[in-house]
mmCIF file of C-alpha atoms in Angstrom:
data_model
loop_
_atom_site.group_PDB
_atom_site.id
_atom_site.type_symbol
_atom_site.label_atom_id
_atom_site.label_comp_id
_atom_site.label_asym_id
_atom_site.label_seq_id
_atom_site.Cartn_x
_atom_site.Cartn_y
_atom_site.Cartn_z
ATOM 1 C CA GLU O 1 55.460 -26.335 15.438
ATOM 2 C CA VAL O 2 53.058 -24.919 13.097
ATOM 3 C CA GLN O 3 54.314 -22.036 10.939
ATOM 4 C CA LEU O 4 52.698 -19.366 8.379
ATOM 5 C CA VAL O 5 54.059 -15.994 7.722
ATOM 6 C CA GLU O 6 52.343 -13.338 5.290
ATOM 7 C CA SER O 7 53.968 -11.104 3.551
ATOM 8 C CA GLY O 8 54.655 -8.311 0.468
ATOM 9 C CA GLY O 9 52.095 -6.364 2.135
ATOM 10 C CA GLY O 10 51.848 -2.573 1.364
ATOM 11 C CA LEU O 11 50.315 0.264 -0.374
ATOM 12 C CA VAL O 12 48.954 -0.204 -3.576
ATOM 13 C CA GLN O 13 47.643 2.421 -6.214
ATOM 14 C CA PRO O 14 44.038 1.307 -7.955
ATOM 15 C CA GLY O 15 44.209 -0.523 -10.813
ATOM 16 C CA ARG O 16 47.623 -1.807 -10.301
ATOM 17 C CA SER O 17 49.380 -5.200 -8.978
ATOM 18 C CA LEU O 18 50.856 -6.851 -5.987
ATOM 19 C CA ARG O 19 51.831 -10.642 -5.125
ATOM 20 C CA LEU O 20 51.513 -11.639 -1.167
ATOM 21 C CA SER O 21 53.613 -14.606 0.073
ATOM 22 C CA CYS O 22 52.773 -17.026 2.842
ATOM 23 C CA ALA O 23 55.549 -18.615 4.359
ATOM 24 C CA ALA O 24 54.921 -22.220 6.031
ATOM 25 C CA SER O 25 57.060 -24.435 8.364
ATOM 26 C CA GLY O 26 56.307 -27.384 11.079
ATOM 27 C CA PHE O 27 54.296 -29.485 8.929
ATOM 28 C CA THR O 28 54.716 -30.874 5.629
ATOM 29 C CA PHE O 29 53.286 -28.722 3.459
ATOM 30 C CA ASP O 30 52.583 -30.790 0.570
ATOM 31 C CA ASP O 31 50.221 -32.656 2.231
ATOM 32 C CA TYR O 32 47.056 -30.118 3.121
ATOM 33 C CA ALA O 33 45.331 -27.000 1.080
ATOM 34 C CA MET O 34 46.221 -24.269 1.630
ATOM 35 C CA HIS O 35 44.101 -20.554 1.820
ATOM 36 C CA TRP O 36 43.645 -17.344 1.628
ATOM 37 C CA VAL O 37 41.395 -15.106 3.661
ATOM 38 C CA ARG O 38 41.392 -11.186 4.029
ATOM 39 C CA GLN O 39 39.536 -8.516 6.544
ATOM 40 C CA ALA O 40 38.900 -5.535 5.549
ATOM 41 C CA PRO O 41 39.838 -3.066 8.691
ATOM 42 C CA GLY O 42 36.905 -2.517 10.883
ATOM 43 C CA LYS O 43 35.522 -5.058 8.854
ATOM 44 C CA GLY O 44 34.764 -9.363 9.067
ATOM 45 C CA LEU O 45 36.583 -12.102 7.366
ATOM 46 C CA GLU O 46 36.053 -12.905 3.499
ATOM 47 C CA TRP O 47 37.209 -16.215 2.622
ATOM 48 C CA VAL O 48 38.905 -15.592 -0.833
ATOM 49 C CA SER O 49 41.194 -18.857 -2.310
ATOM 50 C CA SER O 50 41.740 -22.130 -2.062
ATOM 51 C CA ILE O 51 44.360 -24.290 -3.396
ATOM 52 C CA SER O 52 44.612 -28.113 -3.068
ATOM 53 C CA TRP O 53 47.955 -29.903 -2.024
ATOM 54 C CA ASN O 54 49.028 -29.961 -5.829
ATOM 55 C CA SER O 55 47.437 -26.927 -7.093
ATOM 56 C CA GLY O 56 45.101 -29.348 -9.423
ATOM 57 C CA THR O 57 41.980 -27.594 -7.853
ATOM 58 C CA ILE O 58 41.526 -23.844 -7.536
ATOM 59 C CA TYR O 59 38.853 -22.272 -6.277
ATOM 60 C CA TYR O 60 38.150 -18.222 -5.982
ATOM 61 C CA ALA O 61 35.578 -16.639 -4.473
ATOM 62 C CA ASP O 62 33.638 -14.311 -6.570
ATOM 63 C CA SER O 63 34.715 -10.732 -5.540
ATOM 64 C CA VAL O 64 38.232 -11.900 -6.901
ATOM 65 C CA LYS O 65 37.749 -14.264 -9.290
ATOM 66 C CA GLY O 66 39.784 -13.002 -12.387
ATOM 67 C CA ARG O 67 42.052 -10.364 -11.094
ATOM 68 C CA PHE O 68 43.406 -12.446 -8.223
ATOM 69 C CA THR O 69 45.416 -15.878 -9.190
ATOM 70 C CA ILE O 70 46.368 -18.763 -6.069
ATOM 71 C CA SER O 71 49.795 -20.563 -6.936
ATOM 72 C CA ARG O 72 52.411 -22.468 -4.134
ATOM 73 C CA ASP O 73 55.742 -23.964 -4.872
ATOM 74 C CA ASN O 74 55.716 -27.251 -2.769
ATOM 75 C CA ALA O 75 59.389 -27.270 -3.331
ATOM 76 C CA LYS O 76 59.789 -23.455 -1.138
ATOM 77 C CA ASN O 77 56.807 -23.946 0.716
ATOM 78 C CA THR O 78 55.803 -21.464 0.258
ATOM 79 C CA LEU O 79 51.834 -20.356 -0.953
ATOM 80 C CA TYR O 80 51.065 -17.476 -3.077
ATOM 81 C CA LEU O 81 48.362 -14.412 -4.439
ATOM 82 C CA GLN O 82 49.144 -12.691 -7.248
ATOM 83 C CA MET O 83 46.774 -9.209 -6.661
ATOM 84 C CA SER O 84 45.921 -7.948 -10.277
ATOM 85 C CA SER O 85 43.169 -4.469 -10.949
ATOM 86 C CA LEU O 86 43.737 -3.519 -7.435
ATOM 87 C CA ARG O 87 40.335 -1.160 -5.875
ATOM 88 C CA ALA O 88 40.297 0.401 -3.052
ATOM 89 C CA GLU O 89 37.811 -2.570 -1.754
ATOM 90 C CA ASP O 90 40.562 -4.532 -2.040
ATOM 91 C CA THR O 91 42.003 -2.860 1.484
ATOM 92 C CA ALA O 92 42.420 -5.379 3.601
ATOM 93 C CA PHE O 93 44.180 -7.216 5.918
ATOM 94 C CA TYR O 94 45.023 -11.059 4.312
ATOM 95 C CA TYR O 95 45.670 -14.069 6.466
ATOM 96 C CA CYS O 96 46.588 -17.637 5.241
ATOM 97 C CA ALA O 97 45.276 -20.380 6.688
ATOM 98 C CA LYS O 98 46.085 -24.280 6.239
ATOM 99 C CA ALA O 99 43.468 -26.810 5.909
ATOM 100 C CA SER O 100 42.663 -28.830 8.655
ATOM 101 C CA ALA O 101 40.078 -31.778 9.429
ATOM 102 C CA ASP O 102 39.593 -33.895 12.316
ATOM 103 C CA GLY O 103 39.878 -37.313 13.305
ATOM 104 C CA THR O 104 37.240 -38.733 11.393
ATOM 105 C CA GLY O 105 38.227 -36.974 8.034
ATOM 106 C CA PHE O 106 34.325 -35.088 7.387
ATOM 107 C CA TYR O 107 34.959 -32.264 9.358
ATOM 108 C CA TYR O 108 37.440 -29.034 7.972
ATOM 109 C CA PHE O 109 38.485 -26.241 9.749
ATOM 110 C CA PHE O 110 41.197 -23.574 10.049
ATOM 111 C CA ALA O 111 43.497 -24.547 12.435
ATOM 112 C CA TYR O 112 46.168 -22.617 11.537
ATOM 113 C CA TRP O 113 46.267 -19.083 10.248
ATOM 114 C CA GLY O 114 49.506 -16.419 9.457
ATOM 115 C CA PRO O 115 49.237 -13.022 11.160
ATOM 116 C CA GLY O 116 48.627 -11.744 8.285
ATOM 117 C CA THR O 117 49.905 -8.666 5.783
ATOM 118 C CA LEU O 118 47.598 -5.353 5.320
ATOM 119 C CA VAL O 119 47.295 -4.507 1.214
ATOM 120 C CA THR O 120 45.966 -0.864 0.831
ATOM 121 C CA VAL O 121 44.944 0.282 -2.137
ATOM 122 C CA SER O 122 45.147 3.670 -2.378
ATOM 123 C CA SER O 123 45.580 6.893 -4.794
ATOM 124 C CA ASP R 1 26.528 -19.752 -1.874
ATOM 125 C CA ILE R 2 25.734 -20.533 1.399
ATOM 126 C CA GLN R 3 25.039 -17.526 2.956
ATOM 127 C CA MET R 4 25.937 -16.890 7.571
ATOM 128 C CA THR R 5 23.381 -14.883 9.852
ATOM 129 C CA GLN R 6 24.541 -14.042 13.999
ATOM 130 C CA SER R 7 22.689 -12.907 16.490
ATOM 131 C CA PRO R 8 23.388 -10.533 18.191
ATOM 132 C CA SER R 9 25.314 -8.759 15.856
ATOM 133 C CA SER R 10 27.043 -7.209 19.602
ATOM 134 C CA LEU R 11 26.631 -7.798 22.792
ATOM 135 C CA SER R 12 27.692 -6.666 26.360
ATOM 136 C CA ALA R 13 28.265 -8.498 29.389
ATOM 137 C CA SER R 14 29.966 -8.910 33.076
ATOM 138 C CA VAL R 15 32.542 -11.513 33.707
ATOM 139 C CA GLY R 16 30.738 -15.020 34.706
ATOM 140 C CA ASP R 17 28.045 -14.404 33.122
ATOM 141 C CA ARG R 18 25.924 -16.616 29.961
ATOM 142 C CA VAL R 19 26.451 -15.877 27.022
ATOM 143 C CA THR R 20 25.322 -16.901 23.891
ATOM 144 C CA ILE R 21 26.108 -16.471 20.400
ATOM 145 C CA THR R 22 23.528 -17.673 17.367
ATOM 146 C CA CYS R 23 24.079 -18.746 13.819
ATOM 147 C CA ARG R 24 21.911 -19.583 11.320
ATOM 148 C CA ALA R 25 22.397 -20.397 7.726
ATOM 149 C CA SER R 26 20.643 -20.036 4.583
ATOM 150 C CA GLN R 27 20.304 -24.419 3.396
ATOM 151 C CA SER R 28 20.874 -26.773 5.722
ATOM 152 C CA ILE R 29 25.174 -27.662 6.401
ATOM 153 C CA SER R 30 24.332 -30.510 8.795
ATOM 154 C CA SER R 31 26.770 -30.611 11.961
ATOM 155 C CA TYR R 32 29.177 -28.928 9.227
ATOM 156 C CA LEU R 33 29.178 -25.152 11.358
ATOM 157 C CA ASN R 34 33.262 -24.026 13.556
ATOM 158 C CA TRP R 35 33.332 -21.374 15.410
ATOM 159 C CA TYR R 36 36.696 -18.364 16.120
ATOM 160 C CA GLN R 37 37.574 -15.904 17.794
ATOM 161 C CA GLN R 38 39.221 -12.558 16.883
ATOM 162 C CA LYS R 39 40.999 -10.675 19.000
ATOM 163 C CA PRO R 40 41.736 -6.645 17.842
ATOM 164 C CA GLY R 41 44.868 -7.386 15.756
ATOM 165 C CA LYS R 42 45.201 -11.336 16.231
ATOM 166 C CA ALA R 43 44.550 -14.081 13.267
ATOM 167 C CA PRO R 44 41.230 -15.757 14.332
ATOM 168 C CA LYS R 45 41.627 -18.917 16.474
ATOM 169 C CA LEU R 46 40.089 -22.068 16.324
ATOM 170 C CA LEU R 47 37.321 -22.881 19.536
ATOM 171 C CA ILE R 48 34.700 -25.507 18.091
ATOM 172 C CA TYR R 49 34.466 -27.313 14.723
ATOM 173 C CA GLY R 50 32.046 -29.784 13.275
ATOM 174 C CA ALA R 51 29.729 -27.904 15.579
ATOM 175 C CA SER R 52 30.158 -29.554 19.346
ATOM 176 C CA SER R 53 33.842 -30.503 18.742
ATOM 177 C CA LEU R 54 36.124 -28.056 21.158
ATOM 178 C CA GLN R 55 39.386 -27.705 19.843
ATOM 179 C CA SER R 56 42.389 -28.898 21.923
ATOM 180 C CA GLY R 57 43.197 -26.351 24.233
ATOM 181 C CA VAL R 58 40.375 -24.768 24.294
ATOM 182 C CA PRO R 59 39.147 -24.175 27.658
ATOM 183 C CA SER R 60 35.479 -26.576 28.822
ATOM 184 C CA ARG R 61 33.597 -23.638 29.515
ATOM 185 C CA PHE R 62 33.470 -22.926 25.551
ATOM 186 C CA SER R 63 30.346 -25.270 23.871
ATOM 187 C CA GLY R 64 28.705 -25.465 21.003
ATOM 188 C CA SER R 65 25.043 -27.159 19.587
ATOM 189 C CA GLY R 66 22.830 -27.438 17.148
ATOM 190 C CA SER R 67 22.603 -29.135 13.169
ATOM 191 C CA GLY R 68 20.886 -27.923 10.274
ATOM 192 C CA THR R 69 20.747 -24.666 9.990
ATOM 193 C CA ASP R 70 20.168 -23.448 13.579
ATOM 194 C CA PHE R 71 23.838 -22.555 15.276
ATOM 195 C CA THR R 72 24.948 -21.657 19.110
ATOM 196 C CA LEU R 73 27.996 -20.714 20.946
ATOM 197 C CA THR R 74 27.089 -21.192 24.360
ATOM 198 C CA ILE R 75 30.007 -19.875 27.310
ATOM 199 C CA SER R 76 29.484 -20.898 30.009
ATOM 200 C CA SER R 77 30.849 -18.460 32.251
ATOM 201 C CA LEU R 78 32.391 -15.355 30.733
ATOM 202 C CA GLN R 79 35.775 -14.723 31.745
ATOM 203 C CA SER R 80 37.797 -10.872 30.913
ATOM 204 C CA GLU R 81 40.264 -13.076 27.649
ATOM 205 C CA ASP R 82 37.007 -13.595 26.388
ATOM 206 C CA PHE R 83 36.032 -10.544 25.446
ATOM 207 C CA ALA R 84 36.597 -10.710 21.670
ATOM 208 C CA THR R 85 34.720 -11.407 18.366
ATOM 209 C CA TYR R 86 33.063 -14.802 17.390
ATOM 210 C CA TYR R 87 32.932 -16.263 14.017
ATOM 211 C CA CYS R 88 30.941 -18.806 12.989
ATOM 212 C CA GLN R 89 31.960 -20.056 9.414
ATOM 213 C CA GLN R 90 30.333 -23.333 7.702
ATOM 214 C CA SER R 91 32.289 -26.170 6.118
ATOM 215 C CA TYR R 92 29.918 -27.894 4.676
ATOM 216 C CA ARG R 93 30.378 -26.582 0.898
ATOM 217 C CA THR R 94 34.265 -26.347 0.858
ATOM 218 C CA PRO R 95 36.104 -25.096 0.020
ATOM 219 C CA ARG R 96 34.757 -22.117 -0.353
ATOM 220 C CA LEU R 97 34.435 -21.500 3.829
ATOM 221 C CA THR R 98 32.439 -18.810 3.865
ATOM 222 C CA PHE R 99 31.831 -16.700 7.724
ATOM 223 C CA GLY R 100 28.874 -15.152 9.148
ATOM 224 C CA PRO R 101 29.433 -11.562 9.924
ATOM 225 C CA GLY R 102 30.567 -11.730 13.219
ATOM 226 C CA THR R 103 29.854 -11.104 16.705
ATOM 227 C CA LYS R 104 31.259 -8.399 19.102
ATOM 228 C CA VAL R 105 32.029 -9.191 22.968
ATOM 229 C CA ASP R 106 32.452 -6.004 24.959
ATOM 230 C CA ILE R 107 32.544 -5.558 28.595
ATOM 231 C CA LYS R 108 29.371 -3.585 29.919
#
C-alpha cells in the first residue's frame, strides 16, 4: 500500500526557515517523480514544486522560486521541501504527491497524496 | 503558464440530482485533464484522468468529457458522500500541473 506522510509543519515567524519532509513507503520511491502541492486555508490547490526520480530535473512555481528548495534522499525514501524567507502568504497545508502515469504513459496525475502538514507563518 | 477556470464556483444540489461542472483551459490541452474530489480536512482524491478515464475504485456515476479547452465533470446521480469540492488539473504542461480554482458542491 502506497503511503506518504508529511512532517515538519508548524508556526514560524516571517523571514524564517522551515524544512518539510515526506516519508514514502509501499512503492519503489526512486522510480517516481515527486511533487509538493499546497493549499492555503479555505483556498484552492497550488502546485509548488517537482523533482524527478534522480533529482536531475527540478521545477518551482514562480511564487516560491528562489526561496524554496526541493530535494530527495532515495536511500531514505524521503522527499524534502526547504522553505526560507517565509511570508504570511506561504501559510498553507503542504501535501506531497506521487507522480503517476497511466498504462499508455500519456496521462500524468497524482493518484497518491499524503494527509498534509500545516505551515503557519505569523509573528 | 496554462490558466484553468471552473464554473460554477459553487452549486447547491439535492441527492439524486445530475450535476455538471465545467473546466476551461487558457489554451488547448488536448485530453490532458484530471479531476479531483476534496472533502474538508482531507487530501484530494483522483477521480478522472485523461479527461474521461475513470480512476480505479471511483463509482461509475462520475464521468468526464471534453478535449481542447473545454471539459466537463458529470455526477449522474448525486449521493450524500459526493458533497465536496472538485478541482480540475491540466497535465499538458508537465510537471507544472496547475489546478482550477475549484467548485464546491453542497446540499440544497
